[in-house]
Every structure is written in C-alpha cells, then in structure tokens.
PDB file of C-alpha atoms in Angstrom:
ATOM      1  CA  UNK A  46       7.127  -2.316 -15.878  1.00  0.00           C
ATOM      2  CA  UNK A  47       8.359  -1.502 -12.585  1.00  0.00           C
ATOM      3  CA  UNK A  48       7.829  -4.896 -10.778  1.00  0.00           C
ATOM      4  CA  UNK A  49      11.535  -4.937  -9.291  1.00  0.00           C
ATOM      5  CA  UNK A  50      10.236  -2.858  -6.417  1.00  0.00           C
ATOM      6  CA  UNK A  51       6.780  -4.814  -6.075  1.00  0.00           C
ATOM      7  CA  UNK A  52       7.970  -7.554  -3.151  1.00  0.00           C
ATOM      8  CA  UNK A  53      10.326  -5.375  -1.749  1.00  0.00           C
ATOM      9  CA  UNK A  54       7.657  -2.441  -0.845  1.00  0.00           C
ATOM     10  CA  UNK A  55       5.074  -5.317  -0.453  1.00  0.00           C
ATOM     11  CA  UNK A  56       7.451  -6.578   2.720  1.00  0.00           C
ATOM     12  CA  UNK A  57       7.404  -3.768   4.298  1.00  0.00           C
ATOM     13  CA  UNK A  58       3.861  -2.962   3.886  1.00  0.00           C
ATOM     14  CA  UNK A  59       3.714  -6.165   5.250  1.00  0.00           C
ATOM     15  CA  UNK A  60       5.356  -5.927   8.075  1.00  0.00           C
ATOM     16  CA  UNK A  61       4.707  -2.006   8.826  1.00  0.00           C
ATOM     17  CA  UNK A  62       0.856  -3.754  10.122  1.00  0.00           C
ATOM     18  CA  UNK A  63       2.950  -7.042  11.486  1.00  0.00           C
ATOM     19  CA  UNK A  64       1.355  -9.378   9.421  1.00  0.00           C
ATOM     20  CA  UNK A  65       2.227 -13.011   8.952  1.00  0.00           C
ATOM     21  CA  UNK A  66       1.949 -13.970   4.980  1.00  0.00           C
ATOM     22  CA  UNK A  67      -0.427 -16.208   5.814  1.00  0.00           C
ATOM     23  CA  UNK A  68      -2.667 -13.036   7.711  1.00  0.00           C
ATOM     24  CA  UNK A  69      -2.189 -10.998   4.757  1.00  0.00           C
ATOM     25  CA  UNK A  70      -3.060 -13.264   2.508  1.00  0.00           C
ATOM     26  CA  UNK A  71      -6.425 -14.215   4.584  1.00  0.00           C
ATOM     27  CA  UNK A  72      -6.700 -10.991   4.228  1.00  0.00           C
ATOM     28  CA  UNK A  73      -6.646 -10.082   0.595  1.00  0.00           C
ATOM     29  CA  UNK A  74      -7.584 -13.676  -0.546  1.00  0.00           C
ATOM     30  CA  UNK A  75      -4.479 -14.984  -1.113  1.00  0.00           C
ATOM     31  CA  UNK A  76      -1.952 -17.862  -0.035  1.00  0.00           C
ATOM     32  CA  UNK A  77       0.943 -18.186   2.184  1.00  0.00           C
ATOM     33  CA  UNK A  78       2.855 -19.141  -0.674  1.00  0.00           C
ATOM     34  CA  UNK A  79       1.152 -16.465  -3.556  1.00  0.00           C
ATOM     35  CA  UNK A  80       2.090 -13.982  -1.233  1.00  0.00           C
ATOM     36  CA  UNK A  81       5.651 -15.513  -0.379  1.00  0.00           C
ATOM     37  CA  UNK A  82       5.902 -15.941  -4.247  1.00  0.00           C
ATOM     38  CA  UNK A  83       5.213 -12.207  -4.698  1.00  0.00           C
ATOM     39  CA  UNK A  84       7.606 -10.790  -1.785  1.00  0.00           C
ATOM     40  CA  UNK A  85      10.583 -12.868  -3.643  1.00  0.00           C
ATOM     41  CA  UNK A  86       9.703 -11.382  -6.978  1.00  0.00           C
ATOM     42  CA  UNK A  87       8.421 -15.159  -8.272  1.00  0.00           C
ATOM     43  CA  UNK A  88       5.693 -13.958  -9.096  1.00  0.00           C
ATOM     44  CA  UNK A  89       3.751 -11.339  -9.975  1.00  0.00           C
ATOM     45  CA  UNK A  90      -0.142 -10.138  -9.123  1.00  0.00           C
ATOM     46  CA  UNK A  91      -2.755  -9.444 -11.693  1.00  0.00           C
ATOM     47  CA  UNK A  92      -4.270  -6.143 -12.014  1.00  0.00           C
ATOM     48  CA  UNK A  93      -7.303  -7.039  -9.694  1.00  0.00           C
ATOM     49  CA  UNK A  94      -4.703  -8.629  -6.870  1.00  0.00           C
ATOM     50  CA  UNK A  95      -2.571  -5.622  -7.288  1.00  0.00           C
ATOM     51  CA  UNK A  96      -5.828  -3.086  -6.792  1.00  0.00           C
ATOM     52  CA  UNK A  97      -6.872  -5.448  -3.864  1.00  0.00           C
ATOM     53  CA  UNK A  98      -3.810  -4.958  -2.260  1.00  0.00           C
ATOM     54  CA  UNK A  99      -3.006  -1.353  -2.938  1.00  0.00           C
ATOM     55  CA  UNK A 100      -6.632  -0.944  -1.277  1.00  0.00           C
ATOM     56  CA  UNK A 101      -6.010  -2.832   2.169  1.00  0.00           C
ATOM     57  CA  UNK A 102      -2.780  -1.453   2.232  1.00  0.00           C
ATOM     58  CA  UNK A 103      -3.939   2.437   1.314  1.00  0.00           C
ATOM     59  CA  UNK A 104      -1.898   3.158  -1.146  1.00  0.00           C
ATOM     60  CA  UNK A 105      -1.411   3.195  -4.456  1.00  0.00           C
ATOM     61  CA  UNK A 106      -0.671   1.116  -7.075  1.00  0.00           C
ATOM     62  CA  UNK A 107       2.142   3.015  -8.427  1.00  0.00           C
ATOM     63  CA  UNK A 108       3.419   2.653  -4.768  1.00  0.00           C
ATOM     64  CA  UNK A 109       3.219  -0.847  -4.810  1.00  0.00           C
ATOM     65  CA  UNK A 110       5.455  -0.724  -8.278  1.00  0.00           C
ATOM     66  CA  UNK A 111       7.988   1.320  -6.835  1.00  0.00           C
ATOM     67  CA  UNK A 112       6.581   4.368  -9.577  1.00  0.00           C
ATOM     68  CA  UNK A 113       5.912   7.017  -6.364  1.00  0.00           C
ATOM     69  CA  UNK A 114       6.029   6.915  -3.048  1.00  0.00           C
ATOM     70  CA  UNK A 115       2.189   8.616  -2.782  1.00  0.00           C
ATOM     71  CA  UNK A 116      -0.100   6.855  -0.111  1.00  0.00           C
ATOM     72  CA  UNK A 117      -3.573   7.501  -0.095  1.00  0.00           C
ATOM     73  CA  UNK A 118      -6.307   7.818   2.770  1.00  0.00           C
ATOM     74  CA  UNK A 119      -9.916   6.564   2.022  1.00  0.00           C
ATOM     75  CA  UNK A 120     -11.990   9.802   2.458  1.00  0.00           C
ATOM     76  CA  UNK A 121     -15.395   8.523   0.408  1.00  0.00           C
ATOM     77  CA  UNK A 122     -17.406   8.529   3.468  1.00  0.00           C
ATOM     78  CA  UNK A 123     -16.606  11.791   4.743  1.00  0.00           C
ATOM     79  CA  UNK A 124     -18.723  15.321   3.638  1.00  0.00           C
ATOM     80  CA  UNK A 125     -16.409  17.878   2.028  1.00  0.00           C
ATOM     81  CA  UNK A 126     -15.549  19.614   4.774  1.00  0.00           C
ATOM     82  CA  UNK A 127     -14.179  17.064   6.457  1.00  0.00           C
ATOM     83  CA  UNK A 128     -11.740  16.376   3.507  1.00  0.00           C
ATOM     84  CA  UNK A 129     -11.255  20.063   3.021  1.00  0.00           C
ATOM     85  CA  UNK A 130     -10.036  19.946   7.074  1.00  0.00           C
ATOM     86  CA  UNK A 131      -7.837  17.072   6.419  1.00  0.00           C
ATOM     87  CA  UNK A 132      -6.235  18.531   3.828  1.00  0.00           C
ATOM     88  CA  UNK A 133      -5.358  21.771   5.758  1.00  0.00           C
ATOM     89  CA  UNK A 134      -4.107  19.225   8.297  1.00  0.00           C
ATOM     90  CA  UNK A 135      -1.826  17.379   5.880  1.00  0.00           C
ATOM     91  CA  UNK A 136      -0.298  20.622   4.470  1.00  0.00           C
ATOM     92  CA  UNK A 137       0.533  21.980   7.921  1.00  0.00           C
ATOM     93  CA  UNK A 138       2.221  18.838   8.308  1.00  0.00           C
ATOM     94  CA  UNK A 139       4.647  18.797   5.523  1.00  0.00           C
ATOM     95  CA  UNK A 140       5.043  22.884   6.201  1.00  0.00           C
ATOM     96  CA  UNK A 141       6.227  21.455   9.479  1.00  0.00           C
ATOM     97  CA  UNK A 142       8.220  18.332   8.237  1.00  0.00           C
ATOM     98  CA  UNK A 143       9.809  20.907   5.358  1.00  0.00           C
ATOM     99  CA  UNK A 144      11.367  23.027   8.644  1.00  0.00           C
TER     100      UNK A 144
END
C-alpha cells in the first residue's frame, strides 16, 4: 500500500482550504484527534473515510495515497456540453502551462 504519503498529502489538503483538524474533521465526520492520528501516519482511514475524504477534498483516492497526483472536479450536474467546454478549457491550460 502506499499509505506513507496519506498524512503528508492529507496536510496539505488540509491546509490548501485553511482548515483546523477539528473543521475538517466536522467536516468529514471525524475527530480532532482521528484526523491528527491520520496526518502523523498513526493511523490509517478505512475505505469509506478515505472515499469521504477524497470527495470533500476533490480528488482522488490514489491522490490521497500518494499513487498520482490526478485531482478531479465534480461535473455530475452539468449537461455534456458543459463538460465538453471544460475540457477544452483544461487542455488549453496545460497547452499553455507546457510553454
């Protein structure tokens, strides 16, 4: 498994939104001290915790692990052209960023 990366990348999730533990927790129905546990690699989330949080956070799981760096944007209420245009947008981007 690729847990070594799990508190680290949950930190700076964490603190990317500036987010007390305790606010993220309240958040994703954890404690203070689960999610202190987790960001000193204690401890470790379930599967459900670690979808929970992937899902606030908007990214993936195998983000979370440290397995890719891919984030992901929640598109299910938009029609298909609006994801169509957003992906256009997203590719212009990283033509852009790739200059």
């Amino acid at each position: 498994m690729y847990y070594s990366e799990f508190g680290d990348n949950l930190r700076k999730l964490r603190k990317s939104r500036n987010l007390t533990q305790k606010e993220l927790g309240m958040q994703v129905g954890l404690s203070k001290a689960v999610v202190s546990k987790y960001e000193n690699s204690l401890g470790y989330p379930t599967f459900d915790v670690l979808v929970n949080i992937a899902s606030f956070f908007g990214v993936t799981t195998d983000f979370l692990l440290g397995v890719s760096s891919g984030k992901t944007i929640d598109v299910s209420a938009l029609s298909d052209s609006q994801v169509a245009l957003i992906q256009q947008t997203i590719s212009e981007f990283i033509k852009a960023n790739q200059k």
